[in-house]
Short mmCIF file of N, CA and C in Angstrom, two decimals:
data_model
loop_
_atom_site.label_atom_id
_atom_site.label_comp_id
_atom_site.label_asym_id
_atom_site.label_seq_id
_atom_site.Cartn_x
_atom_site.Cartn_y
_atom_site.Cartn_z
N UNK A 676 5.22 -10.98 -6.29
CA UNK A 676 5.93 -9.86 -6.00
C UNK A 676 6.56 -9.68 -4.59
N UNK A 677 5.93 -10.51 -3.74
CA UNK A 677 6.51 -10.55 -2.31
C UNK A 677 7.89 -11.35 -2.32
N UNK A 678 8.05 -12.19 -3.16
CA UNK A 678 9.33 -12.85 -3.39
C UNK A 678 10.40 -11.95 -4.02
N UNK A 679 10.09 -10.94 -4.48
CA UNK A 679 11.19 -10.00 -5.10
C UNK A 679 12.01 -9.24 -4.00
N UNK A 680 11.57 -9.30 -2.80
CA UNK A 680 12.46 -8.76 -1.70
C UNK A 680 13.45 -9.58 -1.36
N UNK A 681 13.61 -10.90 -1.70
CA UNK A 681 14.80 -11.91 -1.53
C UNK A 681 15.98 -11.24 -2.27
N UNK A 682 17.24 -11.53 -1.62
CA UNK A 682 18.43 -10.94 -2.31
C UNK A 682 18.77 -11.63 -3.65
N UNK A 683 18.37 -12.94 -3.79
CA UNK A 683 18.63 -13.52 -5.02
C UNK A 683 17.48 -13.48 -6.22
N UNK A 684 16.54 -12.95 -5.76
CA UNK A 684 15.41 -12.82 -6.82
C UNK A 684 15.68 -11.90 -7.94
N UNK A 685 15.12 -12.15 -9.09
CA UNK A 685 15.28 -11.13 -10.15
C UNK A 685 14.33 -9.86 -9.89
N UNK A 686 14.62 -8.85 -10.53
CA UNK A 686 13.90 -7.47 -10.36
C UNK A 686 12.61 -7.75 -11.06
N UNK A 687 11.41 -7.23 -10.38
CA UNK A 687 10.13 -7.28 -11.01
C UNK A 687 9.95 -6.87 -12.41
N UNK A 688 10.85 -5.85 -12.80
CA UNK A 688 10.50 -5.30 -13.92
C UNK A 688 11.12 -6.40 -15.11
N UNK A 689 12.24 -7.07 -14.72
CA UNK A 689 12.74 -8.24 -15.59
C UNK A 689 11.72 -9.28 -15.86
N UNK A 690 11.06 -9.54 -14.71
CA UNK A 690 9.94 -10.64 -14.79
C UNK A 690 8.88 -10.27 -15.57
N UNK A 691 8.47 -8.91 -15.56
CA UNK A 691 7.31 -8.49 -16.28
C UNK A 691 7.69 -8.52 -17.74
N UNK A 692 8.98 -8.00 -18.08
CA UNK A 692 9.47 -7.80 -19.58
C UNK A 692 9.54 -9.23 -20.24
N UNK A 693 9.93 -10.33 -19.63
CA UNK A 693 9.94 -11.62 -20.04
C UNK A 693 8.43 -12.16 -20.37
N UNK A 694 7.58 -11.69 -19.58
CA UNK A 694 6.18 -12.29 -19.54
C UNK A 694 5.32 -11.49 -20.51
N UNK A 695 5.91 -10.32 -21.09
CA UNK A 695 5.14 -9.56 -22.12
C UNK A 695 5.18 -10.42 -23.45
N UNK A 696 3.95 -10.31 -24.06
CA UNK A 696 3.76 -11.08 -25.32
C UNK A 696 4.73 -10.72 -26.41
N UNK A 697 5.11 -11.73 -27.08
CA UNK A 697 5.95 -11.45 -28.42
C UNK A 697 4.89 -11.34 -29.64
N UNK A 698 5.03 -10.21 -30.36
CA UNK A 698 4.07 -10.12 -31.40
C UNK A 698 4.47 -10.65 -32.79
N UNK A 699 5.49 -11.51 -32.78
CA UNK A 699 5.86 -12.17 -33.99
C UNK A 699 4.67 -12.85 -34.94
N UNK A 700 4.02 -13.59 -34.05
CA UNK A 700 2.85 -14.36 -34.58
C UNK A 700 1.76 -13.44 -35.14
N UNK A 701 1.51 -12.47 -34.43
CA UNK A 701 0.49 -11.44 -34.91
C UNK A 701 0.88 -10.65 -36.12
N UNK A 702 2.19 -10.37 -36.23
CA UNK A 702 2.75 -9.73 -37.45
C UNK A 702 2.64 -10.67 -38.71
N UNK A 703 3.01 -11.95 -38.49
CA UNK A 703 2.88 -12.93 -39.51
C UNK A 703 1.43 -13.17 -39.89
N UNK A 704 0.64 -13.05 -38.98
CA UNK A 704 -0.94 -13.32 -39.38
C UNK A 704 -1.49 -12.02 -40.15
N UNK A 705 -0.90 -10.92 -39.75
CA UNK A 705 -1.39 -9.79 -40.44
C UNK A 705 -0.75 -9.78 -41.98
N UNK A 706 0.53 -10.14 -42.03
CA UNK A 706 1.15 -10.24 -43.28
C UNK A 706 0.37 -11.15 -44.19
N UNK A 707 0.01 -12.37 -43.73
CA UNK A 707 -0.60 -13.34 -44.50
C UNK A 707 -2.08 -12.93 -44.95
N UNK A 708 -2.75 -12.05 -44.03
CA UNK A 708 -4.06 -11.54 -44.51
C UNK A 708 -3.89 -10.53 -45.54
N UNK A 709 -2.75 -9.65 -45.43
CA UNK A 709 -2.50 -8.77 -46.52
C UNK A 709 -2.25 -9.41 -47.85
N UNK A 710 -1.40 -10.41 -47.73
CA UNK A 710 -0.68 -10.87 -48.94
C UNK A 710 -1.32 -12.14 -49.58
N UNK A 711 -2.08 -12.91 -48.79
CA UNK A 711 -2.43 -14.27 -49.31
C UNK A 711 -3.86 -14.11 -49.84
N UNK A 712 -4.39 -15.06 -50.75
CA UNK A 712 -5.64 -15.11 -51.30
C UNK A 712 -6.73 -15.52 -50.41
N UNK A 713 -6.37 -15.95 -49.12
CA UNK A 713 -7.39 -16.18 -48.11
C UNK A 713 -8.18 -15.05 -47.76
N UNK A 714 -7.47 -13.90 -47.71
CA UNK A 714 -8.14 -12.79 -47.32
C UNK A 714 -9.18 -12.14 -48.42
N UNK A 715 -8.74 -12.28 -49.55
CA UNK A 715 -9.69 -12.10 -50.73
C UNK A 715 -10.82 -12.97 -50.55
N UNK A 716 -10.73 -14.09 -50.24
CA UNK A 716 -11.92 -15.06 -50.21
C UNK A 716 -12.78 -14.64 -49.01
N UNK A 717 -12.39 -14.29 -47.98
CA UNK A 717 -13.16 -13.80 -46.88
C UNK A 717 -13.89 -12.46 -47.29
N UNK A 718 -13.17 -11.67 -47.99
CA UNK A 718 -13.80 -10.38 -48.49
C UNK A 718 -14.88 -10.55 -49.58
N UNK A 719 -14.73 -11.50 -50.54
CA UNK A 719 -15.53 -11.91 -51.35
C UNK A 719 -16.72 -12.63 -51.00
N UNK A 720 -16.71 -13.06 -49.67
CA UNK A 720 -17.85 -13.77 -49.06
C UNK A 720 -17.93 -15.27 -49.43
N UNK A 721 -16.86 -15.86 -49.76
CA UNK A 721 -16.85 -17.21 -50.03
C UNK A 721 -17.13 -18.00 -48.81
N UNK A 722 -16.80 -17.41 -47.72
CA UNK A 722 -17.04 -18.13 -46.40
C UNK A 722 -18.50 -17.30 -46.07
N UNK A 723 -19.65 -18.03 -46.13
CA UNK A 723 -20.86 -17.31 -46.06
C UNK A 723 -21.26 -17.17 -44.65
N UNK A 724 -22.25 -16.47 -44.39
CA UNK A 724 -22.82 -16.14 -43.12
C UNK A 724 -23.30 -17.57 -42.47
N UNK A 725 -23.77 -18.42 -43.26
CA UNK A 725 -24.28 -19.69 -42.58
C UNK A 725 -23.00 -20.52 -41.99
N UNK A 726 -21.87 -20.43 -42.58
CA UNK A 726 -20.73 -21.07 -42.01
C UNK A 726 -20.60 -20.59 -40.63
N UNK A 727 -20.36 -19.22 -40.48
CA UNK A 727 -20.12 -18.63 -39.12
C UNK A 727 -21.32 -18.81 -38.18
N UNK A 728 -22.45 -18.76 -38.64
CA UNK A 728 -23.63 -18.96 -37.75
C UNK A 728 -23.48 -20.50 -37.16
N UNK A 729 -23.22 -21.43 -38.07
CA UNK A 729 -23.10 -22.96 -37.56
C UNK A 729 -22.00 -22.97 -36.61
N UNK A 730 -20.85 -22.31 -36.86
CA UNK A 730 -19.72 -22.44 -35.93
C UNK A 730 -20.09 -21.78 -34.59
N UNK A 731 -20.72 -20.62 -34.66
CA UNK A 731 -21.29 -19.92 -33.34
C UNK A 731 -22.19 -20.84 -32.54
N UNK A 732 -23.07 -21.37 -33.27
CA UNK A 732 -23.97 -22.29 -32.53
C UNK A 732 -23.28 -23.51 -32.04
N UNK A 733 -22.36 -23.83 -32.68
CA UNK A 733 -21.57 -25.17 -32.12
C UNK A 733 -20.87 -24.84 -30.85
N UNK A 734 -20.06 -23.66 -31.03
CA UNK A 734 -19.37 -23.14 -29.89
C UNK A 734 -20.07 -22.72 -28.73
N UNK A 735 -21.11 -21.77 -29.01
CA UNK A 735 -21.65 -21.20 -27.69
C UNK A 735 -22.95 -21.95 -27.25
N UNK A 736 -23.52 -22.67 -28.07
CA UNK A 736 -24.92 -23.31 -27.70
C UNK A 736 -24.80 -24.82 -27.71
N UNK A 737 -23.74 -25.31 -27.65
CA UNK A 737 -23.50 -26.71 -27.63
C UNK A 737 -23.87 -27.32 -26.40
N UNK A 738 -24.68 -28.44 -26.27
CA UNK A 738 -25.08 -28.95 -25.08
C UNK A 738 -24.62 -30.55 -25.02
N UNK A 739 -23.81 -30.78 -24.05
CA UNK A 739 -23.39 -32.23 -23.92
C UNK A 739 -24.37 -32.87 -23.33
N UNK A 740 -24.56 -34.09 -23.73
CA UNK A 740 -25.73 -35.02 -23.24
C UNK A 740 -25.21 -36.27 -22.62
#
């Protein structure tokens, strides 16, 4: 922000607008969840609690030796 006072620097609002996330990927993921059979598999419980538990144990409680 301090560099914004320079004569040749872009306006801070333009910099923030360019840094704002694009939601194209989020919309595509939502469409896929609504229309593809993977969502139905998740709702039907084909991915069981044990799968998520093991994943969580691996991610959060992994100890490197």
